[in-house]
Short mmCIF file of C-alpha atoms and ligand atoms in Angstrom, two decimals:
data_model
loop_
_atom_site.label_atom_id
_atom_site.label_comp_id
_atom_site.label_asym_id
_atom_site.label_seq_id
_atom_site.Cartn_x
_atom_site.Cartn_y
_atom_site.Cartn_z
CA GLN A 1 4.43 16.66 -18.86
CA ILE A 2 4.26 13.31 -17.10
CA GLN A 3 5.08 13.55 -13.41
CA ILE A 4 6.70 10.27 -12.57
CA SER A 5 9.66 10.58 -10.28
CA SER A 6 7.82 11.74 -7.17
CA LYS A 7 5.75 8.54 -7.16
CA ASN A 8 8.94 6.52 -7.39
CA VAL A 9 7.80 5.03 -10.71
CA LEU A 10 10.60 4.43 -13.20
CA PRO A 11 10.08 6.38 -16.40
CA PRO A 12 9.86 4.44 -19.68
CA ASP A 13 12.74 4.73 -22.15
CA VAL A 14 10.41 5.22 -25.09
CA LEU A 15 6.84 6.46 -25.52
CA THR A 16 5.26 5.85 -28.92
CA ARG A 17 2.37 7.45 -30.79
CA VAL A 18 0.66 5.55 -33.63
CA SER A 19 0.35 8.56 -35.93
CA GLU A 20 4.16 8.80 -36.01
CA TYR A 21 4.53 5.16 -37.07
CA VAL A 22 2.28 4.96 -40.13
CA PRO A 23 5.20 4.41 -42.56
CA GLU A 24 6.48 1.55 -40.37
CA ILE A 25 2.98 0.09 -40.20
CA VAL A 26 2.56 0.16 -43.98
CA GLU A 27 5.95 -1.48 -44.39
CA PHE A 28 5.02 -4.10 -41.77
CA VAL A 29 1.79 -5.01 -43.58
CA ARG A 30 3.61 -5.15 -46.93
CA GLN A 31 6.14 -7.56 -45.46
CA VAL A 32 3.47 -9.82 -43.94
CA VAL A 33 1.78 -10.00 -47.36
CA SER A 34 5.04 -10.74 -49.12
CA ASN A 35 5.80 -13.47 -46.55
CA GLY A 36 2.54 -15.07 -47.67
CA PHE A 37 0.37 -14.46 -44.59
CA GLY A 38 -1.73 -11.51 -45.75
CA TYR A 39 -3.95 -10.73 -48.71
CA GLU A 40 -5.53 -7.62 -50.17
CA SER A 41 -9.28 -7.45 -50.64
CA SER A 42 -11.25 -4.36 -51.73
CA GLY A 43 -8.54 -1.97 -50.55
CA SER A 44 -8.20 -3.65 -47.13
CA VAL A 45 -5.54 -6.15 -46.12
CA TYR A 46 -6.39 -9.21 -44.01
CA PHE A 47 -4.30 -11.66 -42.08
CA ASP A 48 -4.65 -15.23 -43.32
CA THR A 49 -5.23 -17.19 -40.11
CA VAL A 50 -5.72 -20.52 -41.88
CA LYS A 51 -2.45 -20.27 -43.77
CA PHE A 52 -0.64 -19.17 -40.61
CA ASP A 53 -2.07 -21.99 -38.50
CA SER A 54 -1.23 -24.63 -41.10
CA GLY A 55 2.52 -23.90 -41.02
CA PRO A 56 4.64 -26.19 -38.81
CA GLN A 57 6.29 -23.26 -37.01
CA HIS A 58 3.13 -21.43 -35.95
CA SER A 59 -0.18 -21.88 -34.27
CA TYR A 60 -2.97 -19.35 -34.22
CA GLY A 61 -4.51 -18.40 -30.86
CA LYS A 62 -1.62 -19.44 -28.61
CA LEU A 63 -2.90 -17.46 -25.62
CA VAL A 64 -6.60 -18.33 -25.70
CA PRO A 65 -6.98 -21.22 -28.18
CA GLU A 66 -10.57 -21.85 -27.11
CA ALA A 67 -11.55 -18.33 -28.20
CA VAL A 68 -10.58 -18.86 -31.86
CA GLY A 69 -13.78 -18.59 -33.87
CA ASP A 70 -15.61 -16.88 -31.02
CA GLN A 71 -17.51 -14.31 -33.09
CA LYS A 72 -18.56 -12.31 -30.05
CA ALA A 73 -14.97 -11.81 -28.92
CA LEU A 74 -14.00 -10.94 -32.48
CA GLN A 75 -16.76 -8.39 -32.74
CA GLU A 76 -15.69 -6.78 -29.48
CA GLY A 77 -12.10 -6.76 -30.68
CA GLU A 78 -12.58 -5.72 -34.30
CA GLY A 79 -15.75 -3.75 -34.19
CA ASP A 80 -18.76 -4.36 -36.42
CA LEU A 81 -16.73 -3.43 -39.48
CA SER A 82 -14.89 -6.69 -39.34
CA ILE A 83 -17.85 -9.05 -39.30
CA SER A 84 -20.54 -7.16 -41.20
CA ALA A 85 -21.79 -9.10 -44.25
CA ASP A 86 -19.72 -6.88 -46.57
CA ARG A 87 -16.57 -7.47 -44.62
CA LEU A 88 -17.17 -11.18 -44.21
CA SER A 89 -17.43 -11.54 -47.96
CA GLU A 90 -14.02 -9.89 -48.31
CA LYS A 91 -12.36 -12.40 -45.97
CA LYS A 92 -11.21 -15.93 -46.76
CA SER A 93 -12.10 -17.05 -43.23
CA PRO A 94 -14.34 -15.33 -40.66
CA ASN A 95 -11.38 -15.57 -38.24
CA ASP A 96 -9.13 -13.45 -40.46
CA PHE A 97 -8.56 -9.98 -39.09
CA ALA A 98 -7.71 -6.64 -40.67
CA LEU A 99 -4.10 -5.50 -40.93
CA TRP A 100 -5.12 -2.45 -42.93
CA LYS A 101 -8.59 -1.01 -43.44
CA ALA A 102 -9.75 0.92 -46.49
CA SER A 103 -11.12 4.29 -45.40
CA LYS A 104 -14.47 5.58 -46.56
CA PRO A 105 -14.57 9.16 -47.83
CA GLY A 106 -14.36 11.57 -44.90
CA GLU A 107 -12.70 9.05 -42.58
CA PRO A 108 -9.13 9.70 -41.47
CA SER A 109 -6.75 8.10 -43.92
CA TRP A 110 -3.15 7.64 -45.03
CA ASP A 111 -1.76 6.69 -48.39
CA SER A 112 -0.72 3.08 -48.90
CA PRO A 113 0.02 0.62 -51.71
CA TRP A 114 -3.63 -0.52 -51.31
CA GLY A 115 -5.14 2.97 -51.55
CA LYS A 116 -6.24 5.36 -48.81
CA GLY A 117 -6.73 3.60 -45.51
CA ARG A 118 -5.79 3.26 -41.86
CA PRO A 119 -4.05 0.72 -39.66
CA GLY A 120 -5.96 -2.21 -38.16
CA TRP A 121 -6.07 -2.24 -34.38
CA HIS A 122 -3.53 -4.94 -33.59
CA ILE A 123 -0.96 -3.89 -36.15
CA GLU A 124 -0.14 -0.69 -34.27
CA CYS A 125 1.41 -2.59 -31.37
CA SER A 126 3.32 -5.02 -33.57
CA ALA A 127 4.84 -2.28 -35.73
CA MET A 128 5.74 0.05 -32.86
CA ALA A 129 7.09 -2.63 -30.50
CA GLY A 130 8.80 -4.39 -33.39
CA SER A 131 10.58 -1.27 -34.59
CA VAL A 132 11.79 -0.36 -31.07
CA LEU A 133 12.52 -3.82 -29.64
CA GLY A 134 13.20 -5.93 -32.72
CA GLU A 135 12.33 -9.55 -33.34
CA SER A 136 11.79 -10.60 -29.72
CA MET A 137 10.95 -9.25 -26.28
CA ASP A 138 11.10 -10.90 -22.88
CA ILE A 139 7.93 -9.57 -21.33
CA HIS A 140 4.79 -8.08 -22.86
CA GLY A 141 2.32 -6.58 -20.39
CA GLY A 142 -1.32 -5.74 -20.65
CA GLY A 143 -4.73 -6.17 -19.10
CA PHE A 144 -6.32 -9.59 -18.81
CA ASP A 145 -9.06 -8.62 -21.29
CA LEU A 146 -6.51 -8.00 -24.06
CA ARG A 147 -5.48 -11.63 -24.40
CA PHE A 148 -7.91 -12.40 -27.23
CA PRO A 149 -8.17 -11.25 -29.91
CA HIS A 150 -5.69 -8.40 -29.42
CA HIS A 151 -2.57 -10.15 -28.17
CA ASP A 152 -3.20 -13.36 -30.07
CA ASN A 153 -3.45 -11.36 -33.28
CA GLU A 154 -0.41 -9.25 -32.40
CA LEU A 155 1.58 -12.42 -31.83
CA ALA A 156 0.45 -14.07 -35.06
CA GLN A 157 1.17 -11.13 -37.36
CA SER A 158 4.52 -10.40 -35.65
CA GLU A 159 5.63 -14.01 -35.96
CA ALA A 160 4.54 -13.83 -39.60
CA PHE A 161 6.61 -10.67 -40.05
CA PHE A 162 9.75 -11.82 -38.23
CA GLN A 163 9.39 -15.45 -39.38
CA ASN A 164 9.99 -16.73 -35.88
CA ASP A 165 7.99 -18.26 -33.03
CA TYR A 166 9.41 -16.25 -30.13
CA TRP A 167 8.29 -12.68 -30.64
CA VAL A 168 7.11 -12.55 -27.00
CA ARG A 169 8.70 -14.85 -24.43
CA TYR A 170 6.24 -14.08 -21.61
CA PHE A 171 2.98 -12.23 -21.30
CA LEU A 172 2.02 -10.69 -17.96
CA HIS A 173 -1.73 -10.13 -18.07
CA THR A 174 -2.78 -8.07 -15.09
CA GLY A 175 -6.12 -8.39 -13.33
CA HIS A 176 -8.74 -5.71 -13.55
CA LEU A 177 -9.10 -2.79 -11.21
CA THR A 178 -12.56 -2.50 -9.71
CA ILE A 179 -13.88 0.33 -7.57
CA ALA A 180 -15.69 -0.83 -4.43
CA GLY A 181 -16.55 -4.08 -6.19
CA CYS A 182 -17.74 -2.53 -9.49
CA LYS A 183 -16.01 -2.33 -12.82
CA MET A 184 -14.57 1.15 -13.29
CA SER A 185 -16.66 3.03 -15.83
CA LYS A 186 -17.55 6.59 -16.61
CA SER A 187 -21.26 5.80 -16.75
CA LEU A 188 -21.24 4.31 -13.23
CA LYS A 189 -19.50 7.50 -12.10
CA ASN A 190 -17.04 5.42 -10.14
CA PHE A 191 -14.17 6.56 -12.28
CA ILE A 192 -11.12 7.49 -10.26
CA THR A 193 -7.90 8.99 -11.54
CA ILE A 194 -4.46 8.45 -10.05
CA LYS A 195 -4.63 12.07 -8.99
CA ASP A 196 -7.89 11.48 -7.07
CA ALA A 197 -6.39 8.43 -5.42
CA LEU A 198 -3.29 10.38 -4.44
CA ALA A 199 -5.43 13.04 -2.79
CA LYS A 200 -6.65 10.36 -0.37
CA ASN A 201 -3.52 8.28 0.12
CA THR A 202 0.18 8.63 -0.39
CA ALA A 203 1.95 7.07 -3.35
CA ARG A 204 3.52 4.60 -0.93
CA GLN A 205 0.17 3.51 0.46
CA LEU A 206 -1.15 2.92 -3.05
CA ARG A 207 1.94 0.95 -3.90
CA LEU A 208 1.56 -1.15 -0.75
CA ALA A 209 -2.07 -1.82 -1.67
CA PHE A 210 -0.91 -3.11 -5.08
CA LEU A 211 1.83 -5.20 -3.48
CA MET A 212 -0.70 -6.75 -1.11
CA HIS A 213 -2.61 -8.13 -4.10
CA SER A 214 -1.70 -10.61 -6.75
CA TRP A 215 -0.91 -8.75 -9.98
CA LYS A 216 -2.91 -11.25 -11.99
CA ASP A 217 -6.11 -11.03 -9.96
CA THR A 218 -8.74 -8.35 -9.72
CA LEU A 219 -7.74 -5.51 -7.44
CA ASP A 220 -10.59 -3.78 -5.73
CA TYR A 221 -9.87 -0.18 -4.89
CA SER A 222 -11.99 0.58 -1.84
CA SER A 223 -11.64 2.16 1.57
CA ASN A 224 -11.10 -1.35 2.99
CA THR A 225 -8.26 -2.05 0.60
CA MET A 226 -6.59 1.24 1.41
CA GLU A 227 -7.15 0.83 5.14
CA SER A 228 -5.24 -2.48 5.11
CA ALA A 229 -2.40 -0.79 3.25
CA VAL A 230 -2.35 2.09 5.74
CA GLN A 231 -2.32 -0.38 8.65
CA TYR A 232 0.49 -2.38 7.06
CA GLU A 233 2.57 0.76 6.59
CA LYS A 234 1.90 1.78 10.18
CA PHE A 235 2.81 -1.66 11.51
CA LEU A 236 6.16 -1.61 9.71
CA ASN A 237 6.81 2.02 10.53
CA GLU A 238 6.35 1.43 14.28
CA PHE A 239 8.80 -1.45 14.06
CA PHE A 240 11.40 0.68 12.28
CA LEU A 241 10.97 3.48 14.82
CA ASN A 242 11.35 1.03 17.70
CA VAL A 243 14.50 -0.44 16.18
CA LYS A 244 15.98 3.00 15.59
CA ASP A 245 15.24 3.83 19.21
CA ILE A 246 16.92 0.63 20.36
CA LEU A 247 19.97 1.39 18.22
CA ARG A 248 20.18 4.94 19.61
CA ALA A 249 20.37 3.86 23.24
CA PRO A 250 23.82 4.74 24.56
CA SER A 251 26.11 1.80 24.16
CA ASP A 252 28.48 1.02 26.97
CA ILE A 253 31.78 -0.59 26.14
CA THR A 254 30.25 -4.03 26.33
CA GLY A 255 27.23 -2.89 24.32
CA GLN A 256 28.45 -4.50 21.13
CA PHE A 257 28.98 -7.81 22.82
CA GLU A 258 25.60 -9.24 23.59
CA LYS A 259 25.42 -12.88 24.40
CA TRP A 260 22.97 -14.87 22.34
CA GLU A 261 20.45 -16.87 24.29
CA ALA A 262 17.59 -19.09 23.16
CA ALA A 263 15.41 -16.08 22.25
CA GLU A 264 18.04 -14.69 19.86
CA THR A 265 18.72 -18.03 18.21
CA GLU A 266 15.02 -18.61 17.79
CA LEU A 267 14.48 -15.19 16.22
CA ASN A 268 17.47 -15.62 13.93
CA ASP A 269 16.12 -18.98 12.79
CA SER A 270 12.73 -17.45 12.03
CA PHE A 271 14.49 -14.60 10.27
CA SER A 272 16.24 -16.92 7.86
CA ASP A 273 13.05 -18.96 7.34
CA ARG A 274 11.12 -15.79 6.51
CA LYS A 275 13.86 -14.62 4.13
CA CYS A 276 13.67 -17.93 2.25
CA ALA A 277 9.89 -17.70 2.18
CA VAL A 278 9.98 -14.16 0.72
CA HIS A 279 12.42 -15.35 -1.94
CA ALA A 280 10.28 -18.38 -2.75
CA ALA A 281 7.15 -16.23 -3.02
CA LEU A 282 8.80 -13.86 -5.48
CA CYS A 283 10.09 -16.79 -7.54
CA ASP A 284 6.53 -18.11 -7.68
CA ASN A 285 5.13 -15.89 -10.42
CA VAL A 286 6.14 -12.68 -8.58
CA ASP A 287 3.85 -13.33 -5.64
CA THR A 288 4.31 -9.99 -3.87
CA ARG A 289 1.27 -10.67 -1.76
CA GLY A 290 2.92 -13.73 -0.23
CA ALA A 291 6.17 -11.81 0.18
CA VAL A 292 4.66 -8.90 2.11
CA GLU A 293 2.75 -11.37 4.30
CA GLU A 294 6.03 -13.09 5.20
CA MET A 295 7.51 -9.69 6.00
CA ARG A 296 4.56 -8.98 8.26
CA LEU A 297 5.19 -12.26 10.08
CA LEU A 298 8.84 -11.35 10.54
CA VAL A 299 7.90 -8.01 12.09
CA GLY A 300 5.39 -9.73 14.37
CA MET A 301 8.05 -12.17 15.59
CA SER A 302 10.57 -9.38 16.10
CA ASN A 303 8.02 -7.35 18.06
CA GLY A 304 7.37 -10.38 20.24
CA TYR A 305 11.09 -10.78 20.84
CA ILE A 306 11.59 -7.08 21.70
CA ALA A 307 8.63 -7.10 24.09
CA GLY A 308 9.97 -10.27 25.74
CA ARG A 309 13.39 -8.71 26.26
CA LYS A 310 11.90 -5.53 27.68
CA GLY A 311 9.63 -7.57 29.95
CA ALA A 312 12.75 -9.27 31.29
CA LYS A 313 14.34 -5.81 31.68
CA ARG A 314 16.92 -6.78 29.12
CA ARG A 315 18.02 -4.87 26.10
CA PRO A 316 17.08 -6.48 22.77
CA ASN A 317 20.06 -7.68 20.78
CA ARG A 318 20.96 -4.72 18.64
CA MET A 319 22.84 -6.43 15.85
CA LEU A 320 20.02 -8.89 15.35
CA VAL A 321 17.15 -6.37 15.26
CA GLU A 322 19.29 -4.13 13.09
CA SER A 323 19.85 -6.90 10.52
CA ILE A 324 16.14 -7.59 10.41
CA ALA A 325 15.28 -3.90 9.96
CA LEU A 326 17.96 -3.55 7.26
CA TYR A 327 16.61 -6.56 5.43
CA LEU A 328 13.01 -5.32 5.53
CA THR A 329 14.07 -1.83 4.42
CA GLY A 330 16.03 -3.38 1.55
CA MET A 331 13.00 -5.37 0.41
CA LEU A 332 10.79 -2.29 0.56
CA LYS A 333 13.35 -0.48 -1.59
CA VAL A 334 13.22 -3.33 -4.10
CA PHE A 335 9.44 -2.88 -4.17
CA GLY A 336 9.83 0.88 -4.62
CA ALA A 337 7.99 1.51 -1.35
CA ILE A 338 10.99 3.29 0.15
CA GLU A 339 12.76 5.98 -1.77
CA GLY A 340 15.94 7.66 -0.65
CA SER A 341 19.04 6.29 0.95
CA GLU A 342 18.27 5.90 4.63
CA PRO A 343 19.43 2.50 5.80
CA ILE A 344 16.45 1.80 8.07
CA GLY A 345 12.79 2.61 7.72
CA PHE A 346 10.62 5.05 5.85
CA PRO A 347 12.02 8.51 5.25
CA VAL A 348 11.00 10.80 8.11
CA GLY A 349 9.31 14.14 7.60
CA GLY A 350 7.39 13.37 4.43
CA GLN A 351 8.37 14.33 0.92
CA SER A 352 8.35 18.06 1.55
CA GLN A 353 11.01 18.10 4.23
CA SER A 354 14.63 17.22 4.06
CA ALA A 355 15.08 13.49 4.30
CA ASP A 356 17.64 13.56 7.09
CA LEU A 357 15.54 15.64 9.44
CA GLU A 358 15.62 12.73 11.84
CA SER A 359 19.38 12.51 12.07
CA THR A 360 19.59 16.28 12.48
CA VAL A 361 17.17 16.75 15.33
CA MET A 362 17.38 13.42 17.12
CA PRO A 363 20.43 14.33 19.24
CA TYR A 364 18.54 17.37 20.58
CA LEU A 365 15.39 15.37 21.18
CA THR A 366 17.38 12.79 23.07
CA VAL A 367 18.81 15.46 25.36
CA LEU A 368 15.31 16.81 25.97
CA SER A 369 13.89 13.37 26.59
CA ASP A 370 16.66 12.41 29.06
CA PHE A 371 16.29 15.72 30.87
CA ARG A 372 12.53 15.23 31.12
CA GLU A 373 13.02 11.75 32.50
CA GLY A 374 15.33 13.09 35.18
CA VAL A 375 12.81 15.77 36.13
CA ARG A 376 9.96 13.26 36.27
CA LYS A 377 11.93 10.99 38.54
CA ILE A 378 12.63 13.75 41.03
CA ALA A 379 9.08 15.12 40.77
CA ARG A 380 7.66 11.69 41.53
CA GLU A 381 9.95 11.15 44.52
CA GLN A 382 9.19 14.61 45.91
CA LYS A 383 5.53 14.44 44.85
CA VAL A 384 5.60 17.68 42.86
CA THR A 385 2.42 17.23 40.85
CA GLU A 386 2.82 20.48 38.90
CA LEU A 387 6.14 19.32 37.47
CA LEU A 388 4.68 15.97 36.48
CA GLN A 389 1.85 17.76 34.74
CA LEU A 390 4.33 19.92 32.84
CA CYS A 391 6.15 16.78 31.70
CA ASP A 392 2.84 15.37 30.46
CA VAL A 393 2.07 18.56 28.56
CA VAL A 394 5.41 18.29 26.75
CA ARG A 395 4.60 14.71 25.78
CA ASP A 396 0.91 15.17 24.97
CA ASP A 397 0.70 18.66 23.47
CA THR A 398 3.96 20.40 22.69
CA LEU A 399 5.98 17.68 20.97
CA PRO A 400 3.14 16.11 18.92
CA GLU A 401 2.69 19.54 17.30
CA LEU A 402 6.28 19.17 16.10
CA GLY A 403 5.84 15.60 14.88
CA VAL A 404 7.52 13.96 17.85
CA ARG A 405 6.08 11.16 19.95
CA LEU A 406 7.44 10.27 23.38
CA GLU A 407 6.45 6.92 24.81
CA ASP A 408 6.92 6.51 28.55
CA HIS A 409 7.42 2.91 29.62
CA GLU A 410 7.44 2.34 33.36
CA GLY A 411 10.97 1.67 34.63
CA LEU A 412 12.46 1.84 31.11
CA PRO A 413 13.96 4.68 29.12
CA THR A 414 11.51 6.85 27.21
CA VAL A 415 11.18 5.94 23.53
CA VAL A 416 11.54 8.85 21.10
CA LYS A 417 9.88 8.61 17.67
CA MET A 418 9.52 11.02 14.82
CA VAL A 419 6.11 10.59 13.27
CA ASP A 420 4.34 12.94 10.91
CA LYS A 421 2.30 15.62 12.58
CA GLU A 422 -1.07 14.70 11.04
CA THR A 423 -0.80 11.16 12.36
CA LEU A 424 0.06 12.40 15.84
CA LEU A 425 -2.77 14.91 15.95
CA LYS A 426 -5.17 12.21 14.80
CA GLU A 427 -3.91 9.91 17.56
CA LYS A 428 -4.38 12.68 20.10
CA GLU A 429 -7.96 13.28 18.99
CA GLU A 430 -8.72 9.55 19.15
CA LYS A 431 -7.27 9.38 22.66
CA LYS A 432 -9.43 12.30 23.74
CA GLN A 433 -12.53 10.63 22.34
CA MET A 434 -11.65 7.38 24.08
CA ALA A 435 -11.13 9.14 27.40
CA LYS A 436 -14.41 10.96 27.03
CA LEU A 437 -16.22 7.77 26.20
CA ALA A 438 -14.70 6.00 29.20
CA LYS A 439 -15.84 8.83 31.42
CA MET A 440 -19.38 8.75 30.00
CA LYS A 441 -19.64 5.00 30.58
CA LEU A 442 -19.24 5.43 34.34
CA PRO A 443 -22.57 5.62 36.23
CA ALA A 444 -22.66 8.49 38.76
CA GLY A 445 -23.18 5.98 41.56
CA GLU A 446 -19.74 4.51 40.82
CA MET A 447 -17.75 7.68 40.50
CA PHE A 448 -16.82 8.12 44.19
CA ARG A 449 -16.88 4.47 45.27
CA SER A 450 -13.25 3.80 44.50
CA ASP A 451 -12.08 6.95 46.36
CA THR A 452 -11.72 5.00 49.60
CA ASP A 453 -8.75 7.18 50.51
CA LYS A 454 -11.22 10.09 50.78
CA TYR A 455 -14.55 8.60 51.88
CA SER A 456 -15.55 5.85 54.23
CA LYS A 457 -19.36 5.70 53.85
CA PHE A 458 -21.80 6.09 50.96
CA ASP A 459 -25.60 6.23 50.74
CA GLU A 460 -27.56 3.75 48.61
CA THR A 461 -27.07 5.86 45.44
CA GLY A 462 -23.30 5.71 45.85
CA PHE A 463 -23.03 9.29 47.09
CA PRO A 464 -20.35 9.75 49.78
CA THR A 465 -21.62 10.71 53.28
CA HIS A 466 -18.55 10.36 55.55
CA ASP A 467 -14.94 11.26 55.03
CA VAL A 468 -12.03 8.83 55.43
CA GLU A 469 -11.83 9.52 59.17
CA GLY A 470 -15.51 8.60 59.59
CA LYS A 471 -16.65 12.21 60.04
CA GLU A 472 -19.87 13.24 58.31
CA LEU A 473 -19.27 15.50 55.26
CA SER A 474 -20.06 19.17 55.83
CA LYS A 475 -22.91 20.81 53.93
CA GLY A 476 -20.41 22.76 51.83
CA GLN A 477 -18.44 19.62 50.92
CA ALA A 478 -21.60 17.70 50.11
CA LYS A 479 -22.87 20.51 47.91
CA LYS A 480 -19.65 20.53 45.89
CA LEU A 481 -19.75 16.76 45.43
CA ARG A 482 -23.44 16.87 44.52
CA LYS A 483 -22.64 19.14 41.60
CA LEU A 484 -20.06 16.69 40.27
CA PHE A 485 -22.45 13.80 40.89
CA GLU A 486 -25.24 15.44 38.93
CA ALA A 487 -22.94 16.37 36.07
CA GLN A 488 -21.89 12.74 35.82
CA GLU A 489 -25.52 11.58 35.92
CA LYS A 490 -26.23 13.82 32.95
CA LEU A 491 -23.17 12.64 31.03
CA HIS A 492 -23.97 8.99 31.69
CA SER A 493 -27.58 9.32 30.59
CA GLU A 494 -26.33 10.89 27.34
CA TYR A 495 -24.12 7.86 26.90
CA LEU A 496 -27.02 5.47 27.53
CA GLN A 497 -29.17 7.31 25.02
CA ARG A 498 -26.43 7.31 22.45
CA SER A 499 -25.62 3.64 22.74
CA HIS A 500 -29.34 2.91 22.65
CA HIS A 501 -29.54 4.71 19.30
CA GLU A 502 -26.60 2.80 17.95
CA ASP A 503 -28.35 -0.49 18.72
C1 LIG B 1 21.62 -16.43 11.76
O1 LIG B 1 20.94 -16.75 10.55
C2 LIG B 1 21.75 -16.72 9.40
C3 LIG B 1 20.89 -17.01 8.22
O2 LIG B 1 19.97 -15.96 8.05
C4 LIG B 1 22.87 -17.75 9.52
O3 LIG B 1 23.69 -17.66 8.39
C5 LIG B 1 23.65 -17.44 10.77
O4 LIG B 1 24.60 -18.47 10.96
C6 LIG B 1 22.74 -17.38 12.00
N1 LIG B 1 23.52 -16.95 13.12
C7 LIG B 1 23.64 -17.64 14.23
C8 LIG B 1 24.55 -17.07 15.25
O5 LIG B 1 23.00 -18.65 14.42
ZN1 LIG B 2 -1.44 -3.81 -27.98
#
């Protein structure tokens, strides 16, 4: 059972298996022979490349003309069977390739007008694609390495069968996938399955990594590649969350009417430039890499605009940021990087939870956040430290456990964001590490120096000797401080040792 839908990959209409198409293949070969482009020899059937190339309608080796006659490429494509002395003597030209191969006793075989045998390599694709899609297809995909001889031979025999010169309108030959710079191979043990990759990253992050590369170039799957995709996703996600927060702010009656100033006009101009650039990139050989770069620029500009408005204590223009977020979400839906029907941003709550978790709980979170802001304001005015600490605990411990991030911005309303829990817990851990590091960096001699509201004099090591009123510290006080001082000395020397090692 192929699991496709959860990765947001469209399922194919038809999947084919060669062993079910042997009658079609035999018929295909028979028709090529009767059209004059194939000949039987010792129970095998070969394609007559010279005859094909001499006709006015056809040319052999359309995709990689310079490879025609390249015996090494032929050998890789056909296997030794095709160019061994025996086989060469069966062929009119060394470039001719097998449509049907006689089977030796014991080899798998099917009956045919030429005796027991099996299909040549290229014929499988021509017969299967031809019987499903008919005499022409718009796009034929495949890896870059399949251009010659495989696709050139497929093209030639199919044109010979259908008597046309348009069996494939366009080929899209994708670049190779390498793993940390090396070709993927079982012997190098750097073989990775989609399942392995999905254990490390989400389907969306993989998709973004693909979008951030040109489809026709080599894609290197490495931690660096995936890290850029994760960062890109994060960058866009923060933007969407900020916009949703802006749109949630209570709108007064005049809220819909926001006068445009230079900043809005400028952003709108950049918006339409970026839209054109995304379109142009996609028209240029489906350059998704260019398109997602333009989208990144648009987010950067919008972030700059939002920060500028907030700096000026003004509300960002909602209709404008909303249009930008809608546009970006729409593009990500086109790319398959956003599934579901939410108008703005990535679905909240991951794939396991209901998609509209955000719209369900946000009204309650907003009440909580507003209430907390009110409490903090009073606690600050009345200097009730315990209350302020409680408010911090809600922000730093309680809500992150539930996948909610509160961002306090001085003098501005608190921003509420729903982020997945793992991300938040990781952020919390990083913050803790940073705080610890900052503390370790501080030499003991510096730790009391800035407390000039408590001490007025220090000895040469930076240890306080007199309190703020100029009175000498009591033995008891000094003993307490000494303990802290020594603890910091120890911590700092650990830091020095550690950074020494890192050098
Ligand atoms: C904003 O940009 C769009 C093009 O994206 C343009 O059609 C529209 O007139 C612009 N709006 C204003 C008010 O300049
Ligand atoms: Zn093929």
